[in-house]
CSV table of C-alpha atoms in Angstrom, one decimal:
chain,number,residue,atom,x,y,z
A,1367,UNK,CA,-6.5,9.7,6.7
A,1368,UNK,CA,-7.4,9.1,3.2
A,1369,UNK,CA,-10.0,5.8,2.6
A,1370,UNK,CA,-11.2,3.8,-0.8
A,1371,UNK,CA,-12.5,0.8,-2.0
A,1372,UNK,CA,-10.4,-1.5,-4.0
A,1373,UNK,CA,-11.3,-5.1,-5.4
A,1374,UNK,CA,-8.6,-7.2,-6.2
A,1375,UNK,CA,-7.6,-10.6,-7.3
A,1376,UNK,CA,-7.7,-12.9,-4.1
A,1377,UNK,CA,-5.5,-15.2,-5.0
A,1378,UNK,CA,-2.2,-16.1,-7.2
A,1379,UNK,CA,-4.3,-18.2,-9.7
A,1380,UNK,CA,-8.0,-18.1,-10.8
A,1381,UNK,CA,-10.7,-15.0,-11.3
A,1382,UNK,CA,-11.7,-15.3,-8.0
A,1383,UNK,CA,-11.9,-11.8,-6.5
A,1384,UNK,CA,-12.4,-9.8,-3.3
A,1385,UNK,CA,-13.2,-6.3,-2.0
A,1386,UNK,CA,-11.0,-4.8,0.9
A,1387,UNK,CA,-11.5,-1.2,2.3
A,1388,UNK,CA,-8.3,0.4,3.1
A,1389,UNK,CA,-7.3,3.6,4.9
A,1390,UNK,CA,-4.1,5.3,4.3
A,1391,UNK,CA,-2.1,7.4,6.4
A,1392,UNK,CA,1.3,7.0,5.1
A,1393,UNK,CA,3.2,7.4,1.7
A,1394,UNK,CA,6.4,4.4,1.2
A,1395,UNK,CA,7.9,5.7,-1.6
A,1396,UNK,CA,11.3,4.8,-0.7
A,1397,UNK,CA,11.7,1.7,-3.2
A,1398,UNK,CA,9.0,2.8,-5.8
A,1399,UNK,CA,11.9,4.9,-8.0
A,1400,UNK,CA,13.8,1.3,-8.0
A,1401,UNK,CA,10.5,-0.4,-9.3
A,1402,UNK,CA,9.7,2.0,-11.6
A,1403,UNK,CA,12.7,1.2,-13.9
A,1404,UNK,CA,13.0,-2.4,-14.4
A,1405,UNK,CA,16.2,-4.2,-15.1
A,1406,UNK,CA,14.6,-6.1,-17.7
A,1407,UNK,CA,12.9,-5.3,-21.0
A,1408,UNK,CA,9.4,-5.8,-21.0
A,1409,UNK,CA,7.0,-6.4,-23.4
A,1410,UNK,CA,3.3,-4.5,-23.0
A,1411,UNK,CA,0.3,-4.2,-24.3
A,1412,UNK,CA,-1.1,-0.7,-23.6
A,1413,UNK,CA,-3.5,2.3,-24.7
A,1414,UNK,CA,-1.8,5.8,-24.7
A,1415,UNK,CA,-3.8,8.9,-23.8
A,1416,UNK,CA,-4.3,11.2,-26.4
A,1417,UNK,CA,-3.3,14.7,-25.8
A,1418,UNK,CA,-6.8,16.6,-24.3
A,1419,UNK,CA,-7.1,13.1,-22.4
A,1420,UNK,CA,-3.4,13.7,-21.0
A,1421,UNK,CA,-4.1,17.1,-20.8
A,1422,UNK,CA,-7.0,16.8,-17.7
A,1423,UNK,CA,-4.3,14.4,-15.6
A,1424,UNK,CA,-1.8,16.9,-16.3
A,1425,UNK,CA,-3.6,19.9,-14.3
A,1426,UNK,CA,-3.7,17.3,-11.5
A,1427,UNK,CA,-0.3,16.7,-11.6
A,1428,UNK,CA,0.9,19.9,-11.8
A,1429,UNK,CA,-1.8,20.9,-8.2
A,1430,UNK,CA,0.1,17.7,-6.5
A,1431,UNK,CA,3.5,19.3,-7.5
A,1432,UNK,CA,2.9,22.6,-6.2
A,1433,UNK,CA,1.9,21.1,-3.2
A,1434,UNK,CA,5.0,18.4,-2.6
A,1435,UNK,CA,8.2,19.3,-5.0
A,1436,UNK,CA,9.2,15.7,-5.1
A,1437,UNK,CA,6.2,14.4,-7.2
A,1438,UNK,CA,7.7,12.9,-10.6
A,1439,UNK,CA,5.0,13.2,-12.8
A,1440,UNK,CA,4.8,10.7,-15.6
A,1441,UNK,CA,5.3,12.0,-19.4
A,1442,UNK,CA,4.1,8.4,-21.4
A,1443,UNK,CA,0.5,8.5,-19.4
A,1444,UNK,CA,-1.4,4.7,-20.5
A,1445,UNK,CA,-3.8,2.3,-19.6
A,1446,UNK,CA,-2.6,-1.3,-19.4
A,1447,UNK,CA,-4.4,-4.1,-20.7
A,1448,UNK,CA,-1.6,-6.8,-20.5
A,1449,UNK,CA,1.7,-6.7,-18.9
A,1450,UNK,CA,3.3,-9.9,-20.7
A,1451,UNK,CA,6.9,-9.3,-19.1
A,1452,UNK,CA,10.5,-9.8,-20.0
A,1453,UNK,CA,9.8,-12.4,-22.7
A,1454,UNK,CA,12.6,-12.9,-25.4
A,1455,UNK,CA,12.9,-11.5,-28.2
A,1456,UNK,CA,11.8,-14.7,-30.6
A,1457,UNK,CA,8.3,-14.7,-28.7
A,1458,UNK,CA,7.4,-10.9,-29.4
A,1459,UNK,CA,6.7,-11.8,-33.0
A,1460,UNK,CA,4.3,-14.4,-32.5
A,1461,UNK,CA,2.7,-12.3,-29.9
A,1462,UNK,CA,2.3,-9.1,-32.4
A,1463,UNK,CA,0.8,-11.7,-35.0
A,1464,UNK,CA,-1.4,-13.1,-32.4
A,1465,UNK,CA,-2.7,-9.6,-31.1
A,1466,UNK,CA,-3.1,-8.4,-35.3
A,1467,UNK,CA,-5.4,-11.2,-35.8
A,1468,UNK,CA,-7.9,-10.8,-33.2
A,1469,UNK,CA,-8.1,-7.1,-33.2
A,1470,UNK,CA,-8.9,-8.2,-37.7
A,1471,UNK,CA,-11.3,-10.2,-36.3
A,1472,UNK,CA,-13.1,-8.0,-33.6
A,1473,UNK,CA,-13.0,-4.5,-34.9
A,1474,UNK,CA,-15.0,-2.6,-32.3
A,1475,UNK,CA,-13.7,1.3,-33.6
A,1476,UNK,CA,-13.1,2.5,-29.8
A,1477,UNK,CA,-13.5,1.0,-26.2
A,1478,UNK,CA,-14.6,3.4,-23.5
A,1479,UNK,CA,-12.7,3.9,-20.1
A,1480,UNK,CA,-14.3,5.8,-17.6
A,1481,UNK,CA,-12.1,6.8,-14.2
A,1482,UNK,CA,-13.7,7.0,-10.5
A,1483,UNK,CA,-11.1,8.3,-8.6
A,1484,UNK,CA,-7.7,9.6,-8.2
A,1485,UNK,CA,-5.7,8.4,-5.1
A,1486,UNK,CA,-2.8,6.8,-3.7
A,1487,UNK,CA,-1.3,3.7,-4.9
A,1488,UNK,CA,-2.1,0.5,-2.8
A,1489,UNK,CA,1.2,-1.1,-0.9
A,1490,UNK,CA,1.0,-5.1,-1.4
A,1491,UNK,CA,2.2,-7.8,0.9
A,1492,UNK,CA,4.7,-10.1,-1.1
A,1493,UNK,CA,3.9,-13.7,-1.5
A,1494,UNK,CA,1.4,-15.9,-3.3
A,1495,UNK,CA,-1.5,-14.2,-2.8
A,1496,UNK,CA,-2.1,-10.0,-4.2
A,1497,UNK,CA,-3.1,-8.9,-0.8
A,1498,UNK,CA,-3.1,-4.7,0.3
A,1499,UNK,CA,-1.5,-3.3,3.1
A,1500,UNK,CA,-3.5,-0.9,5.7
A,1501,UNK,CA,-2.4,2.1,6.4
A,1502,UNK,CA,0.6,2.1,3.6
A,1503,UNK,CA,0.6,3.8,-0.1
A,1504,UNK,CA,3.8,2.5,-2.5
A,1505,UNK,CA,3.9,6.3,-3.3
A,1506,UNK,CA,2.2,6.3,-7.0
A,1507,UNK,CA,-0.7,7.8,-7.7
A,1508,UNK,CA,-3.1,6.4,-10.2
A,1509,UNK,CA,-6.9,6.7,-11.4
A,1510,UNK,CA,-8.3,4.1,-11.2
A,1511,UNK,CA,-12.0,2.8,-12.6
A,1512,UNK,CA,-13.6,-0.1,-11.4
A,1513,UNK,CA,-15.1,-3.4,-13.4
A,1514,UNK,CA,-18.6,-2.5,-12.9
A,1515,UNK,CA,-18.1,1.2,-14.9
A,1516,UNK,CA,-16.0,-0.5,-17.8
A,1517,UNK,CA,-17.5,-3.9,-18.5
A,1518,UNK,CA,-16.6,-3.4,-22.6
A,1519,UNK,CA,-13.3,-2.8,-21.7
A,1520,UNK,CA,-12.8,-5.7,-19.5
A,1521,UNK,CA,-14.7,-8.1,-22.1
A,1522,UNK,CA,-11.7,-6.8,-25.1
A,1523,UNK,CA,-9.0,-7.6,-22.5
A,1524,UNK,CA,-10.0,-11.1,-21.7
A,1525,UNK,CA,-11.3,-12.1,-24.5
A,1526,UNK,CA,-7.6,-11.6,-26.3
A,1527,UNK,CA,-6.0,-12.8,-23.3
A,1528,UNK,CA,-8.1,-16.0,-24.1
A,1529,UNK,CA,-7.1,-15.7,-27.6
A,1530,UNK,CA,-3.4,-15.5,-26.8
A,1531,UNK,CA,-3.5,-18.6,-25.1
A,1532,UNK,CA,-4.7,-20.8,-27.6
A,1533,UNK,CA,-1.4,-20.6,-29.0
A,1534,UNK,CA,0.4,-23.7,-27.2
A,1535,UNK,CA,3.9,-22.2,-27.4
A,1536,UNK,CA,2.4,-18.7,-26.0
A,1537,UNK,CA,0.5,-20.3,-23.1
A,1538,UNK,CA,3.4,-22.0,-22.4
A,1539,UNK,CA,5.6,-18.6,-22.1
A,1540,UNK,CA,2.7,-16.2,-21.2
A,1541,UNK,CA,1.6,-19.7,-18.3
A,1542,UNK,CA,-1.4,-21.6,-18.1
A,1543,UNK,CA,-3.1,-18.7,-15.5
A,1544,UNK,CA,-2.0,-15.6,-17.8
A,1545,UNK,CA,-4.4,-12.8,-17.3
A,1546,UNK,CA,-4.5,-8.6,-16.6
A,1547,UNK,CA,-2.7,-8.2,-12.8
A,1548,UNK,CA,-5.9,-6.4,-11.4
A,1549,UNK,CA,-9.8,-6.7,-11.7
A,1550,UNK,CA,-9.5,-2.8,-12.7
A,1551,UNK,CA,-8.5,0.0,-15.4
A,1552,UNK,CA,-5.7,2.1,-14.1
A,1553,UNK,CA,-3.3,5.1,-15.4
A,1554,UNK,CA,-0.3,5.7,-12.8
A,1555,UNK,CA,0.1,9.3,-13.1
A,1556,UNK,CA,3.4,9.9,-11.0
A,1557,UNK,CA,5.0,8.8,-7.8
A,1558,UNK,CA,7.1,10.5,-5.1
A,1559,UNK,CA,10.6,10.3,-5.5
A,1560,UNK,CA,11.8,10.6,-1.9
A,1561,UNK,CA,14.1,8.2,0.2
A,1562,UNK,CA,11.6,8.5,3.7
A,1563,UNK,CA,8.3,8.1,4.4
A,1564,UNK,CA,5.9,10.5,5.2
A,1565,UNK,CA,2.6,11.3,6.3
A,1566,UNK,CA,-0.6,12.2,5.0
A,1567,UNK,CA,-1.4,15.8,5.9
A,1568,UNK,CA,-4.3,18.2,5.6
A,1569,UNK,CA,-3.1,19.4,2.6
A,1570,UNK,CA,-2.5,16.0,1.1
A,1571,UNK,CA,-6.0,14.4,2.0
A,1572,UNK,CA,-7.6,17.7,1.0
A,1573,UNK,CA,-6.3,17.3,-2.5
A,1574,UNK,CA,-7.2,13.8,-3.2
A,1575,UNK,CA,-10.4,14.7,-1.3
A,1576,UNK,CA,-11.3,16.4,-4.4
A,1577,UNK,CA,-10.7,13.5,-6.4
A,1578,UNK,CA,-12.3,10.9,-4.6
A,1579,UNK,CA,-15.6,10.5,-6.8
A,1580,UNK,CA,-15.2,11.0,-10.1
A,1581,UNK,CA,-18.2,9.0,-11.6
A,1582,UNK,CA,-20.5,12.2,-12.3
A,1583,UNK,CA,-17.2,14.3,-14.1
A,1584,UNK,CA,-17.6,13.0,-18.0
A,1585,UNK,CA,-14.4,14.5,-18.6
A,1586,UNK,CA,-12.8,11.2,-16.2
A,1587,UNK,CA,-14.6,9.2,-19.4
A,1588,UNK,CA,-12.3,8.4,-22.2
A,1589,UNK,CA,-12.4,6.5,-25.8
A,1590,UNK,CA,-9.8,5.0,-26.8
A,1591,UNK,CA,-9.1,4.1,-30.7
A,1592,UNK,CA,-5.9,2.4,-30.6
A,1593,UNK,CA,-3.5,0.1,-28.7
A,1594,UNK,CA,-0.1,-0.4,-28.4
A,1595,UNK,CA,3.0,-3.6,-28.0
A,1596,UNK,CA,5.7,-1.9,-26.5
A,1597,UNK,CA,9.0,-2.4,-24.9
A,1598,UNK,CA,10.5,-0.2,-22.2
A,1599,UNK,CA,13.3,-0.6,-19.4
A,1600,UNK,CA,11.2,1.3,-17.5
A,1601,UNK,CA,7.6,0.2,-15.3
A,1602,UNK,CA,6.1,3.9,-16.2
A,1603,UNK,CA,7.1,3.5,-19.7
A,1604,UNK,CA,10.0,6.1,-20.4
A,1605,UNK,CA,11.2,5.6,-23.8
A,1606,UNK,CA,9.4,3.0,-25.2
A,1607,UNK,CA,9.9,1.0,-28.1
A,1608,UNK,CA,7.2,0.8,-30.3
A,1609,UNK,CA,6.6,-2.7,-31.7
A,1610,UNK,CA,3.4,-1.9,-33.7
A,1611,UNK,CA,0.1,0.1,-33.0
A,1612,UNK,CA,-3.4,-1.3,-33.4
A,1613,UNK,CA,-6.1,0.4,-34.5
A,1614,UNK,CA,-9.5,-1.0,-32.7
């Protein structure tokens, strides 16, 4: 049984957050190939790895594909600041504009993500509130870095999620409570593309054993120099549309 930390947003609206401690003993991948290609076109705002920063998640991959065939590994690897959603068309302009002048206005050169772990992705209840389920992965896999180890980067995202919604018309699209959908910096690496569940074995929790702590490994820390706005069909970013890159 494989066991992490996770903080996460406590409720629907508001910052307030809370910390759960989960254990995982079975992989749910049956609906995550449906979730991972949306029926609508969505708008996001997101930081692609460069190639030696792919590269290290790529000889990761490649160990959890030896080890289970079915694990999809993920070609467009990113880190999400904002997921705005399937907006129209006429709002992605003012959106672009939006994000051009406060990146003008807060040049920074690079913002530095650092990754504590590899693991399972967490399973969430539906409903109001962004609650996890014990015992259950959705059958991603993601690193994942805690608040605390990338204050900067958190700082950026909310600051220009408080820039976006001065605009009146795009607080009225983006809502009132707009904000990044967890207290964390994640990458989804892959997922397992099977129709049943199945159980973590030896092998599987000796893997991700090896991934657990990554907060000594500088190679887990990344700079980032650029973001993108993007449109995709698809939740893990296959063929996405590039609306304009930012440099930081």
């Amino acid at each position: 049984m494989l066991r992490y930390t996770e903080t996460n947003w406590k409720y629907e609206k508001g910052f307030d957050t809370h910390q759960y401690n989960l254990s995982i003993d079975t992989i749910c991948s049956s609906g995550t190939t449906k979730q991972q290609q949306a029926k609508k076109e969505k708008l996001s705002l997101v930081a692609f790895l460069n190639k030696d920063q792919r590269k290290i998640f790529v000889n990761i991959c490649r160990h959890l594909k030896r080890n289970d065939s079915d694990f999809y590994q993920n070609k467009n690897l990113h880190v999400t600041l904002f997921g705005l959603g399937p907006l129209g068309k006429k709002y992605h302009e003012p959106i672009r504009k939006k994000i051009q002048q406060f990146v003008s206005q807060n040049r920074i050169k690079k913002l530095n993500i650092k990754f504590e772990s590899v693991r399972p992705g967490t399973m969430y209840s539906e409903g109001k509130t962004i609650r996890p389920i014990q015992n259950i992965s959705n059958g991603t896999v993601i690193a994942s870095g805690e608040v605390n180890q990338n204050k900067d980067f958190f700082n950026y995202s909310n600051n220009l999620g408080l820039f976006l919604l001065k605009d009146k018309k795009i607080k009225l699209v983006l809502g009132a409570n707009f904000r990044r959908k967890f207290p964390s910096v994640w990458c989804t690496l892959g997922y397992y593309n099977k129709r049943t569940n199945f159980k973590v074995d030896n092998n599987f929790e000796q893997i991700f054993g090896q991934y657990r702590d990554l907060t000594g490994n500088d190679l887990f820390n990344f700079s980032i120099t650029e973001i993108s706005l993007v449109v995709s069909h698809y939740k893990n970013l296959r063929y996405p549309k590039l609306v304009q890159k930012f440099r930081l």
